[in-house]
Short mmCIF file of C-alpha atoms in Angstrom, two decimals:
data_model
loop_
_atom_site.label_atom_id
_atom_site.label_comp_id
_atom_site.label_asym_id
_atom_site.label_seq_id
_atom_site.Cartn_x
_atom_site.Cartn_y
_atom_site.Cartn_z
CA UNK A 179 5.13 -54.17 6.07
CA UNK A 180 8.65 -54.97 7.13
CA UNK A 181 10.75 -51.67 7.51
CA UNK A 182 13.75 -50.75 4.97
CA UNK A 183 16.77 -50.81 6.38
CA UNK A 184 19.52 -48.36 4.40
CA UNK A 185 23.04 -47.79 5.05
CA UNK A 186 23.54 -44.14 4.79
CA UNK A 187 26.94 -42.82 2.64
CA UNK A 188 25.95 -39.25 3.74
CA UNK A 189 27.31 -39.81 6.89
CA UNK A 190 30.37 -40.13 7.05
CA UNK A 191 31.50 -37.48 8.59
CA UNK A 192 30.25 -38.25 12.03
CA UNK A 193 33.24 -38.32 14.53
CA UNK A 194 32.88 -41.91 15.57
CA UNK A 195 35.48 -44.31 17.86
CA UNK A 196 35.87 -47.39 15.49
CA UNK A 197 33.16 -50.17 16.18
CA UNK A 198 30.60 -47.93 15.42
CA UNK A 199 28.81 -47.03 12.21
CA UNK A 200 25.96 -45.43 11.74
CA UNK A 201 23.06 -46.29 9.32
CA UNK A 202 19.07 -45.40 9.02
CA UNK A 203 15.99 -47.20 9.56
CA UNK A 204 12.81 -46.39 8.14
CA UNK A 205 9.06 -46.98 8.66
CA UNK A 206 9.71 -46.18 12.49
CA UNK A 207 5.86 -44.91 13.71
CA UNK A 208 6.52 -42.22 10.75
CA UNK A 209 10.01 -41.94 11.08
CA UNK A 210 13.41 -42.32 9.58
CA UNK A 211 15.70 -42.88 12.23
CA UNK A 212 19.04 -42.30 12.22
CA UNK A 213 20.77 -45.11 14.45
CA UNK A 214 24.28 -46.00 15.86
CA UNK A 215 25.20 -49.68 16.59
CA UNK A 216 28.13 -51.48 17.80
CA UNK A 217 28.52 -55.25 18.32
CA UNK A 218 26.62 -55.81 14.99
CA UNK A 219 29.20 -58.18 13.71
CA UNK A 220 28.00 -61.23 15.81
CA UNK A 221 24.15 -62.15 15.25
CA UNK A 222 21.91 -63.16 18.51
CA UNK A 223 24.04 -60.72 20.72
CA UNK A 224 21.87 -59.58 23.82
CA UNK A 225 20.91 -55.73 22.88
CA UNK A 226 21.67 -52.67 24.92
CA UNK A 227 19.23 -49.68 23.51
CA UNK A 228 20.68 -46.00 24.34
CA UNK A 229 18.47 -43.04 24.32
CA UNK A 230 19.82 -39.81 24.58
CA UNK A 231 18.64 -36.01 26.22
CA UNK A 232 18.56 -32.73 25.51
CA UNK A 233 20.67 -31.36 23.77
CA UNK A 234 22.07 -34.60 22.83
CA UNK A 235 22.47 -37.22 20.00
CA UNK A 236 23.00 -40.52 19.51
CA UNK A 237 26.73 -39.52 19.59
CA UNK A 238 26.19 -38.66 22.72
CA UNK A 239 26.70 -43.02 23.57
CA UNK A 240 29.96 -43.09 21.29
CA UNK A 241 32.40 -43.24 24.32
CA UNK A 242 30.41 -46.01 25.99
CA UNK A 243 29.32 -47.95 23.21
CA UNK A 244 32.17 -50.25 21.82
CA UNK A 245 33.25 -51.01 25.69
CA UNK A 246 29.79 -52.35 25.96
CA UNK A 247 29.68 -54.27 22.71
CA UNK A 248 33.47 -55.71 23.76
CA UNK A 249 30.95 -56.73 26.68
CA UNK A 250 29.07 -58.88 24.68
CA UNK A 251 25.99 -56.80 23.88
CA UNK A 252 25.04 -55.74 20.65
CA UNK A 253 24.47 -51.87 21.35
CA UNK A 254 21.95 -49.62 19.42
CA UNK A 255 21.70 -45.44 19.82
CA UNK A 256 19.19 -43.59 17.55
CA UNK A 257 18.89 -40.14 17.23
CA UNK A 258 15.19 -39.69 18.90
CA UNK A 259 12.51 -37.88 17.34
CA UNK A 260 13.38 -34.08 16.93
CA UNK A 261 17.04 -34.80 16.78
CA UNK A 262 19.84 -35.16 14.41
CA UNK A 263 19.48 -36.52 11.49
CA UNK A 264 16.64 -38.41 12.08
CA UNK A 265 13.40 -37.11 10.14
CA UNK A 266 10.26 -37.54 9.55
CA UNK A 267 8.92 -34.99 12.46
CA UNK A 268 7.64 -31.73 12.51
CA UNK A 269 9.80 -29.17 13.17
CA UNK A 270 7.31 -26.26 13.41
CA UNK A 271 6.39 -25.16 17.18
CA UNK A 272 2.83 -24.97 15.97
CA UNK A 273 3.28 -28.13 14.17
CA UNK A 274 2.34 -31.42 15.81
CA UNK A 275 2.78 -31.20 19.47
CA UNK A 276 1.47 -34.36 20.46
CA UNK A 277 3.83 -36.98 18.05
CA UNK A 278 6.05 -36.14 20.74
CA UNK A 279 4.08 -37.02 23.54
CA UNK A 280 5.85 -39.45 26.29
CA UNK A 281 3.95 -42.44 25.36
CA UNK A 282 4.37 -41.51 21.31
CA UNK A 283 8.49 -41.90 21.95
CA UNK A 284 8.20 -45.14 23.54
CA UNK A 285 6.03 -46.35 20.69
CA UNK A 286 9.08 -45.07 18.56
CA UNK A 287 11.71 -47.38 20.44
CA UNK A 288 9.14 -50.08 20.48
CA UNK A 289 9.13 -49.87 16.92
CA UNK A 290 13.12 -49.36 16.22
CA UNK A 291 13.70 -52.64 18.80
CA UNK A 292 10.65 -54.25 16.26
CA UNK A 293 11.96 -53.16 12.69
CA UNK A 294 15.74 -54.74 13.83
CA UNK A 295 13.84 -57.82 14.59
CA UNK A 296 14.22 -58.53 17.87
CA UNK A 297 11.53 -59.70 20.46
CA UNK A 298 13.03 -57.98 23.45
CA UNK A 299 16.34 -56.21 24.79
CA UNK A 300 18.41 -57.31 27.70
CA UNK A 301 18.02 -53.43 28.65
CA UNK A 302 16.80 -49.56 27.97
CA UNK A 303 19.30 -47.02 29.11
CA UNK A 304 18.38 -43.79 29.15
CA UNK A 305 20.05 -40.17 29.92
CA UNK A 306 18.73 -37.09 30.72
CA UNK A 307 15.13 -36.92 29.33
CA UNK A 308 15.80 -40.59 27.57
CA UNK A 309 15.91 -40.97 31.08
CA UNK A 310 11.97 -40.73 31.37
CA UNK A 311 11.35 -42.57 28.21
CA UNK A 312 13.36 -45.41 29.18
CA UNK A 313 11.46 -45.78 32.62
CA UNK A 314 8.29 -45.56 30.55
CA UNK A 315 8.94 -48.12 28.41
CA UNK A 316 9.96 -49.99 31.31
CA UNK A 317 6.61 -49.57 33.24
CA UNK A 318 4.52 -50.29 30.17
CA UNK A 319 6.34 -53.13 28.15
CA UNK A 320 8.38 -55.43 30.97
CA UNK A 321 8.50 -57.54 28.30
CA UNK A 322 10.07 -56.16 25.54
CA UNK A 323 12.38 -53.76 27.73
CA UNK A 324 13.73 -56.60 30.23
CA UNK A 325 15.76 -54.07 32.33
CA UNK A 326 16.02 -50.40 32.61
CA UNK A 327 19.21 -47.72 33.61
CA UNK A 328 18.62 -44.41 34.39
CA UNK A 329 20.79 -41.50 34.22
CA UNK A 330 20.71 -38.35 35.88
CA UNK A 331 17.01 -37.48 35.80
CA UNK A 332 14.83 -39.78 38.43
CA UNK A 333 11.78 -41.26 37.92
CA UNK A 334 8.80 -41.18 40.74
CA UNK A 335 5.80 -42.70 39.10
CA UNK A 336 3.44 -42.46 37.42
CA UNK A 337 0.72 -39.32 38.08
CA UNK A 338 -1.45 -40.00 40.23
CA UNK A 339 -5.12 -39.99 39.49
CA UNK A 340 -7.48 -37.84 42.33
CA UNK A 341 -8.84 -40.82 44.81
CA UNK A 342 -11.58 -40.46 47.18
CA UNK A 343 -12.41 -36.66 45.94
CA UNK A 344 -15.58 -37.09 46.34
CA UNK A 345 -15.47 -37.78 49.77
CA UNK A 346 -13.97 -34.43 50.52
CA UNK A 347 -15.25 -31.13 50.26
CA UNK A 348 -11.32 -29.85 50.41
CA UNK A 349 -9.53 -29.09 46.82
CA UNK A 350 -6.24 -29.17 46.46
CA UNK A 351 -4.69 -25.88 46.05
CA UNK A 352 -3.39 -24.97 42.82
CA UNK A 353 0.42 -25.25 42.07
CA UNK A 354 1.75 -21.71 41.62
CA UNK A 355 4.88 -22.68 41.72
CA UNK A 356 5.66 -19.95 38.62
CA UNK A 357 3.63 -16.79 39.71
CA UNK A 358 5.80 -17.53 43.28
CA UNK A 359 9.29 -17.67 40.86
CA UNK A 360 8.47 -14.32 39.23
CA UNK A 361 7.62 -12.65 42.74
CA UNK A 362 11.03 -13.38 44.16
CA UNK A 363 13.05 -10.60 44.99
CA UNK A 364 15.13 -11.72 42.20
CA UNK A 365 12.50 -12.64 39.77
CA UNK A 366 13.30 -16.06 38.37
CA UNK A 367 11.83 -18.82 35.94
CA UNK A 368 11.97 -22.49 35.79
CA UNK A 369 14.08 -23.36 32.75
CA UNK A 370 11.16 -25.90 31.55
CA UNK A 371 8.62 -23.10 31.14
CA UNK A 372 11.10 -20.93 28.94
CA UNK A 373 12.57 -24.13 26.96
CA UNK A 374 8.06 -24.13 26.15
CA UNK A 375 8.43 -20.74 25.28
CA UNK A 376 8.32 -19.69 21.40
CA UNK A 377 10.85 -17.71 21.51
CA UNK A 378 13.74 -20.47 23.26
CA UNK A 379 14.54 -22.28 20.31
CA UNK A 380 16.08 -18.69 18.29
CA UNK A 381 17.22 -17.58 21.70
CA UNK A 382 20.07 -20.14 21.69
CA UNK A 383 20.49 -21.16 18.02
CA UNK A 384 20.84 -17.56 16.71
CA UNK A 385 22.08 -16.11 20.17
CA UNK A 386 25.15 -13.33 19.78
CA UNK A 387 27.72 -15.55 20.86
CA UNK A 388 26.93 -17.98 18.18
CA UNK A 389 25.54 -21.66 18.65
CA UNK A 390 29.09 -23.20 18.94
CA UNK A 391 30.28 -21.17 21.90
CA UNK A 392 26.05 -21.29 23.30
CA UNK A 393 26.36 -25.12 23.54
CA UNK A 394 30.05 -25.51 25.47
CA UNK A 395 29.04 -22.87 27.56
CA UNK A 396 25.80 -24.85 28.27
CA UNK A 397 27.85 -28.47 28.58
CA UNK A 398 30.50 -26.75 30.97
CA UNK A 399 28.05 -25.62 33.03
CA UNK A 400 26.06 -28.80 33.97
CA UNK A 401 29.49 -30.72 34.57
CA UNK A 402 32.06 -31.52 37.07
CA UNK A 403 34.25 -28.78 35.70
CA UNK A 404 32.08 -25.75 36.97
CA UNK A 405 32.99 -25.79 40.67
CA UNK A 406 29.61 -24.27 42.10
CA UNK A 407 27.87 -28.01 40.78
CA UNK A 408 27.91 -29.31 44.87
CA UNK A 409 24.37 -30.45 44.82
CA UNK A 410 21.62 -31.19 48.16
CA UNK A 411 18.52 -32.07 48.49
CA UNK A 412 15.96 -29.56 48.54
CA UNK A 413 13.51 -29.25 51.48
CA UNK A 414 10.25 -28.39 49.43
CA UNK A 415 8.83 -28.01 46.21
CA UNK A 416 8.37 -24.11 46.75
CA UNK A 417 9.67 -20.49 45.00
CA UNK A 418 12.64 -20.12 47.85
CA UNK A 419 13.75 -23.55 47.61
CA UNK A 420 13.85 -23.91 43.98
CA UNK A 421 16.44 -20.86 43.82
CA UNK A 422 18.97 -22.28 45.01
CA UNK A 423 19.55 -24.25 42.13
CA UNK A 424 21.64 -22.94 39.86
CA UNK A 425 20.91 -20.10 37.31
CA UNK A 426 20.70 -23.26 34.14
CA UNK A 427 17.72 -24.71 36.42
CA UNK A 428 16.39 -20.96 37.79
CA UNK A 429 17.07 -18.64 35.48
CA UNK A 430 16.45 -15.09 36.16
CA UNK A 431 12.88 -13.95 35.02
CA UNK A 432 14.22 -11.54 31.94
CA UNK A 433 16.81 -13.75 30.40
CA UNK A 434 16.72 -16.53 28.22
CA UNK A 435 19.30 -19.71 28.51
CA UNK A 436 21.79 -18.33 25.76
CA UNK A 437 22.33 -15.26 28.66
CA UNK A 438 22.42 -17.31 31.48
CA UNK A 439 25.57 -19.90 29.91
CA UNK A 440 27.38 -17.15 28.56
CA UNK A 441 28.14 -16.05 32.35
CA UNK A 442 29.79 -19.21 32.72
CA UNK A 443 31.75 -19.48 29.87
CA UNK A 444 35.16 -21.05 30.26
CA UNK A 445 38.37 -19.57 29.38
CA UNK A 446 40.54 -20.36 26.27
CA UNK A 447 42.80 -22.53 28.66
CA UNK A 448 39.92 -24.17 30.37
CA UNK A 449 38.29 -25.41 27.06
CA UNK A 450 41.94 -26.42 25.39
CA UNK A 451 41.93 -28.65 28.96
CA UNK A 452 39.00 -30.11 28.58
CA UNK A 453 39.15 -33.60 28.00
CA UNK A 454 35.65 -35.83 27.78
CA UNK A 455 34.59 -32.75 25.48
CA UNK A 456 37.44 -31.54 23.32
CA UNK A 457 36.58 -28.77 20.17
CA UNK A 458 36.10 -31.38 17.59
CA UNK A 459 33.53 -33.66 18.85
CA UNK A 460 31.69 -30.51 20.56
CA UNK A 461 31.75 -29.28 16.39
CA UNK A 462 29.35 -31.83 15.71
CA UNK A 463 27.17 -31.08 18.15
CA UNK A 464 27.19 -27.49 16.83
CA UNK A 465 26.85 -28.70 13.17
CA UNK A 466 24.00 -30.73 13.93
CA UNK A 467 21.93 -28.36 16.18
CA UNK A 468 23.03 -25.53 13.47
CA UNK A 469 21.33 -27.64 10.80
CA UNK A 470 18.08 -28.72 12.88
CA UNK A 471 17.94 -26.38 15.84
CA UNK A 472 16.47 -27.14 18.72
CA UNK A 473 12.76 -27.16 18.40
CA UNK A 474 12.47 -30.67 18.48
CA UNK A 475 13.90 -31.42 21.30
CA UNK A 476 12.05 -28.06 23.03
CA UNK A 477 8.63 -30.17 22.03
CA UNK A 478 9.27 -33.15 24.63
CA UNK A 479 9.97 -30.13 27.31
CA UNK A 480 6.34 -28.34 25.82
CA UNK A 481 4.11 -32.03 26.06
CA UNK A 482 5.72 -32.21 29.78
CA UNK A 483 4.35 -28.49 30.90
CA UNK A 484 1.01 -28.86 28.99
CA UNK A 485 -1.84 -30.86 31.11
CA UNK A 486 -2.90 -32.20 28.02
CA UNK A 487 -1.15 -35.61 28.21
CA UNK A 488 -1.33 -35.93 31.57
CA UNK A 489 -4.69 -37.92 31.34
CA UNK A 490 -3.35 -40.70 29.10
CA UNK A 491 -0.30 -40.98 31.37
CA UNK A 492 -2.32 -41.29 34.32
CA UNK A 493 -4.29 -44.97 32.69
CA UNK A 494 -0.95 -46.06 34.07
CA UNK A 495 -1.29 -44.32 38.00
CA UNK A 496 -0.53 -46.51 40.83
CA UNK A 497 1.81 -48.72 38.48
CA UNK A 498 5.93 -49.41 39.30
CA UNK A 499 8.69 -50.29 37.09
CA UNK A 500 9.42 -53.83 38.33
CA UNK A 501 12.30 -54.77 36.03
CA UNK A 502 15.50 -54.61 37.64
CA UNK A 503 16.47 -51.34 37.29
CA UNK A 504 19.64 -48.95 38.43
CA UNK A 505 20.36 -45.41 38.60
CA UNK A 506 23.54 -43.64 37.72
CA UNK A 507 24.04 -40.07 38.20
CA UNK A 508 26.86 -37.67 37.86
CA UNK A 509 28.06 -36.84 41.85
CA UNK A 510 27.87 -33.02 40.67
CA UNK A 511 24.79 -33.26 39.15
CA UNK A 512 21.58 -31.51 40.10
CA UNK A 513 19.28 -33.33 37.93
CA UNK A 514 19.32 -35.77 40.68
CA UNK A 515 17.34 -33.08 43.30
CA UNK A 516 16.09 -30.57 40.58
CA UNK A 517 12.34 -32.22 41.33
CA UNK A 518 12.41 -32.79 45.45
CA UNK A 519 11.50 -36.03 46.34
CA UNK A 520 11.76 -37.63 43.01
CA UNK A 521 15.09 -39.71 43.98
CA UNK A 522 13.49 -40.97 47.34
CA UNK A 523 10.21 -42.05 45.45
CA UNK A 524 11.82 -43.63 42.61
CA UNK A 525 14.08 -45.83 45.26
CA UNK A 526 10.96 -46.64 48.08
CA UNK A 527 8.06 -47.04 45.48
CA UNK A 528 8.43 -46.18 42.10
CA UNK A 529 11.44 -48.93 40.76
CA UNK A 530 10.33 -52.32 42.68
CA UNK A 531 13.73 -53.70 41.70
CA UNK A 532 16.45 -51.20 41.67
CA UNK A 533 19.55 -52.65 42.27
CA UNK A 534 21.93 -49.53 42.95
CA UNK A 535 21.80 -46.20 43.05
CA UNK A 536 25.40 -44.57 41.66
CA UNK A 537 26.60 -41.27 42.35
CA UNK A 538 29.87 -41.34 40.05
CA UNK A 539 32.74 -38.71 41.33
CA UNK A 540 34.09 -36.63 39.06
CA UNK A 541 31.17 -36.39 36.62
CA UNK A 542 28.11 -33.53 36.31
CA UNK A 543 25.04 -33.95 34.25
CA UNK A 544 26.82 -35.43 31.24
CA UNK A 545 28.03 -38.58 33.04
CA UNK A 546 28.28 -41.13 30.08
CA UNK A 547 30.51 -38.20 28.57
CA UNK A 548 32.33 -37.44 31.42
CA UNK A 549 33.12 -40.36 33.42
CA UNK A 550 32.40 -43.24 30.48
CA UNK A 551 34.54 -46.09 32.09
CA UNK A 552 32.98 -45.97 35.41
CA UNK A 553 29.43 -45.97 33.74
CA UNK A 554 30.66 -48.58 31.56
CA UNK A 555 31.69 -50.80 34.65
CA UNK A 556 28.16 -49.98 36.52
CA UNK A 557 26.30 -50.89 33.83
CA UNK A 558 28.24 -54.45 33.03
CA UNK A 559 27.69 -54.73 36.97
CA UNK A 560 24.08 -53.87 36.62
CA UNK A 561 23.22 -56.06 33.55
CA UNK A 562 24.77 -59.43 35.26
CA UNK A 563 23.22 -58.81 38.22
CA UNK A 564 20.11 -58.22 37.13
CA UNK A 565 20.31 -61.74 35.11
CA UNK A 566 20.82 -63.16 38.58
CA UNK A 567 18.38 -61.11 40.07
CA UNK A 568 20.74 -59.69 42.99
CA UNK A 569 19.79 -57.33 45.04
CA UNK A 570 22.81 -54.49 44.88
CA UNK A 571 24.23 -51.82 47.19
CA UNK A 572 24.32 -47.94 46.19
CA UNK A 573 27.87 -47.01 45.61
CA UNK A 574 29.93 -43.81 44.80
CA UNK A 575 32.64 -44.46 42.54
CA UNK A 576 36.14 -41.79 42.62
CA UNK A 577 38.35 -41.33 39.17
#
């Protein structure tokens, strides 16, 4: 059954740079997705697919999208499931855990890609947590995602299945990496456990401060404008290592995220400053996530602490992403060392065919936000190189 294809009056409203409009798709694996596009006027353009983090949206692309489409590329950004103003998915959090399952939301971009009619796309960017389903639907359909960006959040395989246990009488020891957290003598938590927490998703949508002032808190924090971002690598996987990140990564045992933002929240003059993030576009945001909340979104971080979807994931252990890929990260942004050893792995084993490896000055977590021409100008880079298939050298790019 060919899916229906709707533009959508409603929305309007959305904020957008002109070049971009926004419309829905539906019959996506049980969805209705709400998409951006630029570069639609031209048929036969080469396709650039976008997928967003938490807590992001499509709009999250809008600064990078008509560059790209000026490019050449015809550029597509849903809203992925649990976000925006796509629907279709349950929003309880004892609803249906697994529809958002990693392998689930690359079936979903397999299927947007498939209902727009096209075979393939030139390649799958993804930011953030769209960060791990891009690689994913990198590693399991080459052929339909011909190259792969990723932004801010590594990737370092696949998980391993156990080999030659039962040669060995010695088990590995069990990860208690939490109990180890809570015994510090600060008692902390990994923000992943509380974002799988019931009570996360009220914690920040109905926190005191109200949602609006929750999510710039939350955006200044993880950017180039809060001067503590000066990230390392971390020596170990281990309680003492993992507090030293900062308190949006670690957060202190007793408090939920809402709490831990709020001591970071800019001044009047800092926010009237800020420019990749002024009031109006952080409003929709705030609409949006006011409307929805967050619980969608909180599901992806729930299937990635639960060991139930670890088996299906681990058909796939052993296997490498071996379409050219990059990786672009904010220079100020942790993400890159929040997991140690995940940015070595991805470069030595894990991406067969990475091409660079971008650190991008002047940017934190929210690098396609922050620093859009420069990511813009990697990504051009990447994509023509990778039709040559040229090797690349990591770079850091200044302002």
């Amino acid at each position: 059954m060919q899916a229906e294809v709707s533009i959508e009056p409603s929305l309007q409203d959305i904020p957008l740079p002109p070049g971009i409009h926004s419309r829905t798709v539906s019959g996506i694996n049980g969805l209705t997705m709400h998409v951006l596009e630029a570069g639609f006027e031209t048929p036969d353009r080469p396709c650039i697919l976008l997928l967003h983090g938490f807590p992001e949206l499509a709009y999250s692309w809008r600064k990078v999208m008509v560059p790209l489409a000026n490019a050449g590329f015809r550029v597509i950004a849903p809203d992925q499931r649990g976000y925006g103003r796509t629907t279709g998915w349950d929003p309880r959090y004892d609803g249906d855990l697994a529809s958002f399952r990693l392998l689930n939301l690359v079936r979903d971009a397999l299927g947007l890609v498939s209902a727009l009619g096209l075979r393939s796309v030139a390649a799958v960017v993804g930011h953030d947590f769209g960060s791990s389903v891009a690689a994913w639907c990198a590693l399991v359909r080459p052929d339909v995602f011909r190259s792969v960006a990723l932004m801010s959040a590594p990737f370092a395989g696949p998980p391993a299945i156990p080999f030659n246990t039962a040669n060995k009488t010695q088990q590995k020891a069990p990860d208690r990496i939490h109990e180890d957290l809570a015994a510090l003598p600060r008692p902390r938590k990994h923000y992943q456990r509380f974002y799988s927490t019931r009570e996360a998703n009220d914690d920040m949508r109905h926190c005191p401060q109200g949602l609006h002032a929750f999510l710039r808190a939350y955006y200044h924090h993880k950017s180039a404008d809060w001067p503590d971002n000066k990230p390392f690598r971390l020596a170990s996987w281990s309680a003492e290592e993992l507090a030293k990140l900062p308190d949006y990564y670690v957060m202190d045992r007793d408090a939920g995220m809402a709490d831990m933002v709020a001591r970071q929240m800019p001044s009047a003059e800092r926010i009237a400053a800020c420019e990749w993030l002024p009031e109006a576009e952080l409003q929709f945001y705030s609409s949006e996530y006011g409307r929805t909340g967050f619980q969608g979104g909180l599901q992806w971080y729930r299937c990635g602490t639960s060991d139930a979807f670890i088996p299906e994931l681990q058909i796939f252990s052993g296997r490498t992403i071996d379409v050219p890929s990059c990786f672009i990260a904010g220079a100020s942004d942790w993400g890159i060392y929040q997991k140690p050893g995940a940015f070595e792995a991805m470069q030595e084993r894990a991406c067969t065919r990475m091409i660079g490896c971008h650190l991008v000055e002047g940017a934190g977590h929210w690098v396609q936000q922050e620093q859009p021409k420069q990511v813009v100008d990697l990504l051009l880079v990447f994509l023509r190189n990778a039709g040559k298939g040229t090797n690349g050298a990591s770079a850091r790019l200044g302002n």
